C-alpha atoms as a printed R data frame, in Angstrom:
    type eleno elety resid chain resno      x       y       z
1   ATOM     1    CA   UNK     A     1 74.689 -67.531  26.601
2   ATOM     2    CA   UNK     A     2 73.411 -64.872  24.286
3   ATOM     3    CA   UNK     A     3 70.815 -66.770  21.692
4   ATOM     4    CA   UNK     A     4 70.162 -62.613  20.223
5   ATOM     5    CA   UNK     A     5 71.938 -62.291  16.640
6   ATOM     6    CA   UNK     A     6 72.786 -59.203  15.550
7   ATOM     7    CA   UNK     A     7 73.420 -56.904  12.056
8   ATOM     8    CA   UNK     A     8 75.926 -54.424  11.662
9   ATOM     9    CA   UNK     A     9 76.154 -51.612   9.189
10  ATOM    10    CA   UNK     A    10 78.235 -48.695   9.528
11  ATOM    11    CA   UNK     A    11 78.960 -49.188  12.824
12  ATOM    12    CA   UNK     A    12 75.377 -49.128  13.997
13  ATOM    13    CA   UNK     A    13 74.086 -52.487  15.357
14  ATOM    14    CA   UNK     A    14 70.449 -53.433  15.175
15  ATOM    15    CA   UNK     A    15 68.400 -57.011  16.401
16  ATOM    16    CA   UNK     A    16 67.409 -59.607  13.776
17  ATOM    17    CA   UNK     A    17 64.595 -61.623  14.939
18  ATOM    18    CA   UNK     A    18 65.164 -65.390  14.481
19  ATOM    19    CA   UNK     A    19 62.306 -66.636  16.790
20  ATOM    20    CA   UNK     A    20 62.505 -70.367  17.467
21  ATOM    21    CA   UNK     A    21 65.201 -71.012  15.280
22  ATOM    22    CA   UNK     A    22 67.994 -68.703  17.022
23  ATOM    23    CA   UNK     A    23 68.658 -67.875  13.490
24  ATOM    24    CA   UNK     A    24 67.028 -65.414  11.293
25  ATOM    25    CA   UNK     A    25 68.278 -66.841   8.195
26  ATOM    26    CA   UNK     A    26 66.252 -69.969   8.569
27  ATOM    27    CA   UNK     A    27 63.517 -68.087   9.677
28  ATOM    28    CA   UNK     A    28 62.882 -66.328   6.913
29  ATOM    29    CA   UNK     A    29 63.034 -68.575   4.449
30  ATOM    30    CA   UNK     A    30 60.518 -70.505   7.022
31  ATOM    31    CA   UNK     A    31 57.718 -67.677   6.717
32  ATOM    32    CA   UNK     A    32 57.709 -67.700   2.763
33  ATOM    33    CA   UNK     A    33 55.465 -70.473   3.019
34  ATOM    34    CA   UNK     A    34 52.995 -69.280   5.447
35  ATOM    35    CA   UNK     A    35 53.257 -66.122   3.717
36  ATOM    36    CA   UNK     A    36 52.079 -67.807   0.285
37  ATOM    37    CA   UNK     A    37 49.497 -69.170   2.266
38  ATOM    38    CA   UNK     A    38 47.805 -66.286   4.312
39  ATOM    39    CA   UNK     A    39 48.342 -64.293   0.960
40  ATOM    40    CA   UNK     A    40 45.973 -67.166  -1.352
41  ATOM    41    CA   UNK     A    41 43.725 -67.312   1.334
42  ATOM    42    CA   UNK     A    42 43.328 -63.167   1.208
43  ATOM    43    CA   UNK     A    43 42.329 -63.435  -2.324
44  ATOM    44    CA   UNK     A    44 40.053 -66.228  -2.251
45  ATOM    45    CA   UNK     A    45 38.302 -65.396   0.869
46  ATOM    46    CA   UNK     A    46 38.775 -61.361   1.351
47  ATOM    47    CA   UNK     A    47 39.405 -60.139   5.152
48  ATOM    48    CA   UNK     A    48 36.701 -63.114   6.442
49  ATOM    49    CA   UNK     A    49 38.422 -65.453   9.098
50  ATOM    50    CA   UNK     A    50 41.070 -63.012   9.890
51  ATOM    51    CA   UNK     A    51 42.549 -63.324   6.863
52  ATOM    52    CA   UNK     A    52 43.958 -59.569   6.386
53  ATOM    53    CA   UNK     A    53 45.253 -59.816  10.488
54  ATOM    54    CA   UNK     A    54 47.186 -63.104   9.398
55  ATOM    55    CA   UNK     A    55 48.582 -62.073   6.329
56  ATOM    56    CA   UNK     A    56 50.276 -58.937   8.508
57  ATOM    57    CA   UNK     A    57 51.037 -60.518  11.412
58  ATOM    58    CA   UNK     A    58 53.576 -63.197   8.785
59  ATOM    59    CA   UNK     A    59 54.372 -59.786   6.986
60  ATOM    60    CA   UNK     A    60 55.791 -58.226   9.814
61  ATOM    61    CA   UNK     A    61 57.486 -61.008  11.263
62  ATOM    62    CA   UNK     A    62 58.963 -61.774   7.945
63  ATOM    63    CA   UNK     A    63 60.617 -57.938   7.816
64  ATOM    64    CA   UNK     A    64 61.933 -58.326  11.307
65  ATOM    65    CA   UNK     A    65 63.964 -61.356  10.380
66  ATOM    66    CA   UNK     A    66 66.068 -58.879   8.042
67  ATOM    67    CA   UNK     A    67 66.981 -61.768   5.938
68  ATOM    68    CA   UNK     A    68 67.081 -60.528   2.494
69  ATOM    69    CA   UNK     A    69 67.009 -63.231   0.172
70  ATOM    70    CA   UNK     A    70 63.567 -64.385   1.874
71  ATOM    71    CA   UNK     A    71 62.631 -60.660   1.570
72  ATOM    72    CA   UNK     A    72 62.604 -60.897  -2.218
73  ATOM    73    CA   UNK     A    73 61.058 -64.585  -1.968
74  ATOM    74    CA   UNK     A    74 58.270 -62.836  -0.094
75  ATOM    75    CA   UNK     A    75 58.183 -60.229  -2.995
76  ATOM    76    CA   UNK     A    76 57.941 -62.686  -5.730
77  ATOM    77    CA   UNK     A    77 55.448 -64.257  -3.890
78  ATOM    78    CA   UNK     A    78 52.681 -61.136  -3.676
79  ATOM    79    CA   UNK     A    79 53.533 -60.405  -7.249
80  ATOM    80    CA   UNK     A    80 52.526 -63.447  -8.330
81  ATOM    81    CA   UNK     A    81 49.611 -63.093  -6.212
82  ATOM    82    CA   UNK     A    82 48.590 -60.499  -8.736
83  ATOM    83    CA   UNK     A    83 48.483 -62.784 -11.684
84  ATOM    84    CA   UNK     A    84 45.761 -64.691 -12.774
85  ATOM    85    CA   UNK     A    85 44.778 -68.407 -11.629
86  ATOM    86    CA   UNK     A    86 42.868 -70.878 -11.298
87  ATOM    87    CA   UNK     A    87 40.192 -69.413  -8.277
88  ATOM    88    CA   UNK     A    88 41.679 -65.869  -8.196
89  ATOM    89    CA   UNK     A    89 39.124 -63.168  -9.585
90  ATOM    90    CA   UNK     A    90 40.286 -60.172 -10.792
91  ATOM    91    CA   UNK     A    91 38.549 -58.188  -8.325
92  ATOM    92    CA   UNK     A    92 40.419 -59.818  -5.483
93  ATOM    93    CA   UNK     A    93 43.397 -59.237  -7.539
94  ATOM    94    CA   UNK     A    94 43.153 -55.839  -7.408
95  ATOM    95    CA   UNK     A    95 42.016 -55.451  -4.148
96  ATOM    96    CA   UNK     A    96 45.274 -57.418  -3.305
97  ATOM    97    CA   UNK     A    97 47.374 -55.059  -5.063
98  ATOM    98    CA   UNK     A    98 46.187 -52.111  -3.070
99  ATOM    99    CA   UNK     A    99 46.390 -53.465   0.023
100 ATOM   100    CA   UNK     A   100 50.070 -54.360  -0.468
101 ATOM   101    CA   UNK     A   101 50.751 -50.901  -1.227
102 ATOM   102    CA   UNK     A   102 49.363 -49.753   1.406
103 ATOM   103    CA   UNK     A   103 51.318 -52.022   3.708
104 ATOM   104    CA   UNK     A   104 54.647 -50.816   2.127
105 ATOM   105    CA   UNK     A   105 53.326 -47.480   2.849
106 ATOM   106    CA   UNK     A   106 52.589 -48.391   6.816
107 ATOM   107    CA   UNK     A   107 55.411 -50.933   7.322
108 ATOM   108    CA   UNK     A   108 57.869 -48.283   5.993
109 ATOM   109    CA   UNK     A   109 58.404 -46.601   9.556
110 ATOM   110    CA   UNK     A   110 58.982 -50.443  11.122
111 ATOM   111    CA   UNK     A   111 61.307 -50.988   8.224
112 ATOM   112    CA   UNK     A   112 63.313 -47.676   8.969
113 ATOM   113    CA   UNK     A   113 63.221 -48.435  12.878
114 ATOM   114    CA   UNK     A   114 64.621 -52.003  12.596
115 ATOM   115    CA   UNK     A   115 67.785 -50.910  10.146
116 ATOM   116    CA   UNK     A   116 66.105 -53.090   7.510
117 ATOM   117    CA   UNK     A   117 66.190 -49.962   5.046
118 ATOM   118    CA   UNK     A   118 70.112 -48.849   5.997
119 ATOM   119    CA   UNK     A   119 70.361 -52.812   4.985
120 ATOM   120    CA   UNK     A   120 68.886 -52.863   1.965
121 ATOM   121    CA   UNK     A   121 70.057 -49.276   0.683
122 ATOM   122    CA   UNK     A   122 73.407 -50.271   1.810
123 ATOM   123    CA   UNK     A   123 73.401 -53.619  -0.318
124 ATOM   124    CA   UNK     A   124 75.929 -52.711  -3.283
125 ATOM   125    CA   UNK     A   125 77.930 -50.269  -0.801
126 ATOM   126    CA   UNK     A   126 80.969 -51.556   0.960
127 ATOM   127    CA   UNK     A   127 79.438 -50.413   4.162
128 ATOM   128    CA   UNK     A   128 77.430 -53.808   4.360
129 ATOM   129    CA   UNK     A   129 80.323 -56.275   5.310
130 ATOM   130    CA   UNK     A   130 77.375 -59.190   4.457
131 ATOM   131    CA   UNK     A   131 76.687 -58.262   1.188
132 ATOM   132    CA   UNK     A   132 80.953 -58.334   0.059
133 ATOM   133    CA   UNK     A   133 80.591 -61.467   1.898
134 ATOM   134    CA   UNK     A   134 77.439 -63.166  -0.371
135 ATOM   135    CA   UNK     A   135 79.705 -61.975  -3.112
136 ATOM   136    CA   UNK     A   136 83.320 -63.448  -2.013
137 ATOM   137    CA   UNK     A   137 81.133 -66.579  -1.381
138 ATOM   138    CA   UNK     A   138 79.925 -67.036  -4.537
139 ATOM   139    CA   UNK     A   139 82.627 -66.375  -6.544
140 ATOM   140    CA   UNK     A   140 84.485 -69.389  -4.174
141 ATOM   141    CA   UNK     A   141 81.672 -71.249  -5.214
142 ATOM   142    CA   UNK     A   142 81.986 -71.030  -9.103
143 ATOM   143    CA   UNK     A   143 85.811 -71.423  -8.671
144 ATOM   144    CA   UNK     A   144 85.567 -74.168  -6.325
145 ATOM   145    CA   UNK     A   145 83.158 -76.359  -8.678
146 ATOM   146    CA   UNK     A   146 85.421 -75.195 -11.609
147 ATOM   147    CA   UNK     A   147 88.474 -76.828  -9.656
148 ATOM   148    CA   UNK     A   148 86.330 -80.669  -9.556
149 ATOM   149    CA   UNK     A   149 83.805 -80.540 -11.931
150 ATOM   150    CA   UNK     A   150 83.081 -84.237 -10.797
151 ATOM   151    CA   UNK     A   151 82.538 -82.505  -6.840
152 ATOM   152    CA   UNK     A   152 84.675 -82.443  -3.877
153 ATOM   153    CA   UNK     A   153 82.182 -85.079  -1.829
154 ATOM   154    CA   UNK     A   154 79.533 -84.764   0.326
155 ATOM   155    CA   UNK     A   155 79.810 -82.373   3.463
156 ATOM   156    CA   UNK     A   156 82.608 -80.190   1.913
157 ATOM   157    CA   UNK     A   157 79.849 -77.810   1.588
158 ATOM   158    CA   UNK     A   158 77.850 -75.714   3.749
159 ATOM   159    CA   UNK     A   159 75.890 -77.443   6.754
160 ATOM   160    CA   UNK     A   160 77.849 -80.894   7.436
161 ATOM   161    CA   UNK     A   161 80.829 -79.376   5.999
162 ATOM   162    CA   UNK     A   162 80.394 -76.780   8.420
163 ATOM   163    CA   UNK     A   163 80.295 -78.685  11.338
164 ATOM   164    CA   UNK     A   164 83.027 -80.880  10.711
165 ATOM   165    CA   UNK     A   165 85.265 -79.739   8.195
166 ATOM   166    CA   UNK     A   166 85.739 -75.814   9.564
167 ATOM   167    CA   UNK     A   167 87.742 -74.136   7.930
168 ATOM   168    CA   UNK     A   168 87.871 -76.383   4.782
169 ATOM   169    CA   UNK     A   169 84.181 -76.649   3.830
170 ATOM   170    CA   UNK     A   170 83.769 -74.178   0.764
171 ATOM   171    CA   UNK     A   171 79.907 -72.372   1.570
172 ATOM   172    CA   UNK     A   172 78.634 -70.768  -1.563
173 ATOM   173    CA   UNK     A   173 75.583 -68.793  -0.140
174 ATOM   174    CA   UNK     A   174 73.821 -70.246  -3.022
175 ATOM   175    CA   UNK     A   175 71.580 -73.988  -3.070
176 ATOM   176    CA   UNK     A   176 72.407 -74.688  -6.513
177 ATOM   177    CA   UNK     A   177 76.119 -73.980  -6.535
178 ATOM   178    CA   UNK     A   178 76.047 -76.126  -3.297
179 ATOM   179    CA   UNK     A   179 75.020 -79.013  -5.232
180 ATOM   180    CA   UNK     A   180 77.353 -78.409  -7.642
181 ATOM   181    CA   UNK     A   181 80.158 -78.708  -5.048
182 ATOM   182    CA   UNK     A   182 79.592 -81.776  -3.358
183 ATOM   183    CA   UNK     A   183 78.373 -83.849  -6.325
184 ATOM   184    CA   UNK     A   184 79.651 -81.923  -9.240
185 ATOM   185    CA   UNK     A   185 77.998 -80.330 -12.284
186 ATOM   186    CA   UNK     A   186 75.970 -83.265 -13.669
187 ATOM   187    CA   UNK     A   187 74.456 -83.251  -9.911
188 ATOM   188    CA   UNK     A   188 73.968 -79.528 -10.218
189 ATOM   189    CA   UNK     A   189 72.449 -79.604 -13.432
190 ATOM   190    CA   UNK     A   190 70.173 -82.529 -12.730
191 ATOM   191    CA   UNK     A   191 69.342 -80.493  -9.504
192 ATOM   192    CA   UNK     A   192 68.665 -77.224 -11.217
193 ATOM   193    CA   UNK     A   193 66.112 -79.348 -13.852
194 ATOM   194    CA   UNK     A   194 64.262 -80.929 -11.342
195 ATOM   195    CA   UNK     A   195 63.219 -77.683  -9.737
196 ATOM   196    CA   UNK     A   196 62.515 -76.162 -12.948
197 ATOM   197    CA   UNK     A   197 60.574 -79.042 -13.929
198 ATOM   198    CA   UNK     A   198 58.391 -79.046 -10.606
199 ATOM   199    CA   UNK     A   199 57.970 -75.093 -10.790
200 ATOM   200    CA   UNK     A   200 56.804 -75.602 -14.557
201 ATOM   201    CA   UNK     A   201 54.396 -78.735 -13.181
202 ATOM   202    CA   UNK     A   202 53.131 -76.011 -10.483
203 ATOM   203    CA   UNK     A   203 52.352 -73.301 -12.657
204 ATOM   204    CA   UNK     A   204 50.669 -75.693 -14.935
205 ATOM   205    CA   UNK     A   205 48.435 -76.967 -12.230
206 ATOM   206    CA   UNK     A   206 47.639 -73.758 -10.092
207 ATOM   207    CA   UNK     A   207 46.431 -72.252 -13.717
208 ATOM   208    CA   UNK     A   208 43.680 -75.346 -14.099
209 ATOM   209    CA   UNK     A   209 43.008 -76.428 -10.610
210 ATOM   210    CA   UNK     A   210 40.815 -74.255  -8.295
211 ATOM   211    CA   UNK     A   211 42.836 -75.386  -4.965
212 ATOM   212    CA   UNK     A   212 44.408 -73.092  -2.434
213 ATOM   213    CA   UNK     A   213 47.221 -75.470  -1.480
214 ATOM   214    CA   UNK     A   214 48.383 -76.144  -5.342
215 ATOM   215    CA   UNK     A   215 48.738 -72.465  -5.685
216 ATOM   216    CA   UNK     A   216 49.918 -71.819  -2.301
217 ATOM   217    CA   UNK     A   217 53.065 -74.646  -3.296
218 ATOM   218    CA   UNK     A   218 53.525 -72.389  -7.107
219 ATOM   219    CA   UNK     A   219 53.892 -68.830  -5.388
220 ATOM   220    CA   UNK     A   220 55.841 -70.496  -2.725
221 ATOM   221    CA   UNK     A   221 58.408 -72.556  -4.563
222 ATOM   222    CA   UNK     A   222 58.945 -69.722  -7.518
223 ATOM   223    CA   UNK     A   223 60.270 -67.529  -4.371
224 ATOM   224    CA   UNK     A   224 61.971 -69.911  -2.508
225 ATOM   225    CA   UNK     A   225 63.778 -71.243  -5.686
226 ATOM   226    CA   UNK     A   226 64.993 -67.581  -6.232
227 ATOM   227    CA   UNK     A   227 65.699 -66.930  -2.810
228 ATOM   228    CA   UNK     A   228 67.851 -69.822  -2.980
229 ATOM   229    CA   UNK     A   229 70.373 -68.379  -5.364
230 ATOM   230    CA   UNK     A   230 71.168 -65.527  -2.539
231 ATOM   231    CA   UNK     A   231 71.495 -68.155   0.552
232 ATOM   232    CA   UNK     A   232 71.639 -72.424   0.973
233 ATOM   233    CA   UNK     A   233 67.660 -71.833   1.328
234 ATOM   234    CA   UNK     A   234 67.298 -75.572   0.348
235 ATOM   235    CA   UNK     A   235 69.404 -76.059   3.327
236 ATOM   236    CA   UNK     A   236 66.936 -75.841   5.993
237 ATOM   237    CA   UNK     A   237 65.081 -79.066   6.807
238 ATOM   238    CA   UNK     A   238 62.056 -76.899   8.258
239 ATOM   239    CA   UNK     A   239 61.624 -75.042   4.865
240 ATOM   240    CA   UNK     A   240 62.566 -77.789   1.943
241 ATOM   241    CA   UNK     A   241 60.764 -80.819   3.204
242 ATOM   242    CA   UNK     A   242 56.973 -79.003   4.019
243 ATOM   243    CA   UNK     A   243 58.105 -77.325   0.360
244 ATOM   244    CA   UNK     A   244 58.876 -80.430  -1.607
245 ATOM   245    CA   UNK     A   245 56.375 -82.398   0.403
246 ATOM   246    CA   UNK     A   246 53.690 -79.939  -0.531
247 ATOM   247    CA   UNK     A   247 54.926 -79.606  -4.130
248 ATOM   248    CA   UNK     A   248 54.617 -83.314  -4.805
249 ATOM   249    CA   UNK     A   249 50.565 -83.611  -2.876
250 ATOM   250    CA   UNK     A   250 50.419 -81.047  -5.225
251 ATOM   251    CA   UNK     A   251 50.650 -82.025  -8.280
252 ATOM   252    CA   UNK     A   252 49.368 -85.535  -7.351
253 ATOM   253    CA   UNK     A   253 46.170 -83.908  -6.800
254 ATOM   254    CA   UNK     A   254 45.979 -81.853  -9.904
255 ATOM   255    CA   UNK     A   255 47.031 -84.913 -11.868
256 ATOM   256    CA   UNK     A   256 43.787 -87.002  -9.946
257 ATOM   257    CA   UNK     A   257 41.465 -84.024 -10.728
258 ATOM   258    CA   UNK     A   258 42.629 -83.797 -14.309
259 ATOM   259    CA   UNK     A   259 41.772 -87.423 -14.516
260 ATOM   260    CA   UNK     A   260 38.260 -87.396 -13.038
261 ATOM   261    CA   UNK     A   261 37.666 -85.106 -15.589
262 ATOM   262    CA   UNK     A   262 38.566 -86.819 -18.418
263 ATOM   263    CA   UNK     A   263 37.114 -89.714 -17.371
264 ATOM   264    CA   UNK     A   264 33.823 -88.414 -16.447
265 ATOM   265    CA   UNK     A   265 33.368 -86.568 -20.105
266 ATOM   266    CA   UNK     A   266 33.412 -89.566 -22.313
267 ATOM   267    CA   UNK     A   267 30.200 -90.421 -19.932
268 ATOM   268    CA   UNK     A   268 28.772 -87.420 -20.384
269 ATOM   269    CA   UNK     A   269 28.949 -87.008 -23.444
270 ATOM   270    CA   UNK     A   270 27.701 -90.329 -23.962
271 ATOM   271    CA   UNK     A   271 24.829 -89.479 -21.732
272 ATOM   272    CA   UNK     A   272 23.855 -86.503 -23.673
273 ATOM   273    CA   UNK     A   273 23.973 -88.160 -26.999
274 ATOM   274    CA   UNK     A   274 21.257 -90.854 -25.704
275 ATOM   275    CA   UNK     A   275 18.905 -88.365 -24.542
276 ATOM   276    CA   UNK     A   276 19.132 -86.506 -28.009
């Protein structure tokens, strides 16, 4: 009757927030994409609209899920925030830059209080029995899709596998190995490219296109897609269909705007050869 979850390292136990989701795995992975957002919309539109409160009300909520593959999602995501696109000026950039190290600098004590640092500090330690686990996992993974190259079928893997093959179901705390599981390496591989390909399509866009939510989708998806090779982040209907669903408005738009434009100069330069 206890929905609570709960960390332990070294004996000490500490609360994981998982809000609505009862799980704080899901709900970290969840906040990466708000996060993207409230961070775009702090470059492009400074501390107006309560832009700054936004950005550290996700911030905070994202530390207290203590989930720390969408920790370094979150990471990837304000460091790409730093880099130059389409609509970001450098000013902003900077400005951005600061003001995430001075969060790290006043988030540190919430950090400390939660056991978020013991967590991370204790990552490569044998005091974190989650971290040997992520490892044991993958290493079943990579043997496991070594054993049927061709895959073991769908729901042997984490999620349906879970639920009604226990004990049986091989969970690889990694998307991509997943995939490679239940469909086999072709599946994998074919899995892998299309992310890739849609990550490259991203960048590509966000780098031409002045748009918040094309960049928002870029910073978003290059963190989740990393995120996902710690835990089954692609798992989670309430992170990978807003992501993928976002990704392909996305580039549809970019690809409309890029067409516009080269439609429209022919005419203008058409126009401006008349009037000379």
């Amino acid at each position: 009757t206890d929905i609570r979850r709960y960390g332990y390292i070294g004996g000490q136990r500490f609360l994981r927030t998982g809000s609505v989701f009862l799980d704080p795995t899901p709900c970290g992975f969840f906040l990466v994409l708000p996060f993207a957002a409230a961070v775009e919309r702090r470059l492009r539109a400074g501390l107006r609209n309560g832009g700054g409160a936004l950005l550290l009300l996700i911030g905070v909520a994202l530390l207290l899920t203590q989930t720390r593959a969408a920790l370094v999602a979150g990471l990837v995501v304000a460091f790409l925030a730093v880099r130059p696109a389409a609509g970001r000026t450098q000013n902003r950039r900077l400005q951005f830059a600061l003001l995430c190290a001075a969060g790290v600098v006043v988030l540190l004590p919430t950090a400390t209080a939660s056991g978020l640092s013991q967590r991370v500090t204790t990552t490569a330690s044998s005091q974190d029995q989650s971290s040997s686990d992520h490892v044991r996992s993958f290493w079943n993974g990579v043997h496991a899709v070594g054993a049927e190259p061709i895959g073991h079928g769908l729901g042997t893997s984490a999620g349906v596998g879970q639920r009604f093959a226990e004990g049986s179901a091989t969970v690889p705390e990694n998307s991509y190995l997943q995939v490679g599981i239940e469909t086999g390496v072709l599946g994998m591989a074919v899995f892998i490219a299309l992310t890739v390909v849609v990550l490259r399509r991203l960048t590509h866009a966000a780098g031409t296109v002045t748009d918040v939510g094309i960049s928002v989708a870029r910073t978003a998806g290059v963190g989740l897609a990393i995120g996902a090779c710690l835990l089954p982040a692609w798992n989670e209907f309430a992170v990978a269909w807003p992501f993928w669903g976002l990704a392909g408005a996305a580039i549809g738009l970019a690809e409309r705007r890029a067409g516009i434009r080269a439609h429209s100069a022919p005419s203008t330069a058409r126009e401006t050869s008349a009037s000379s």
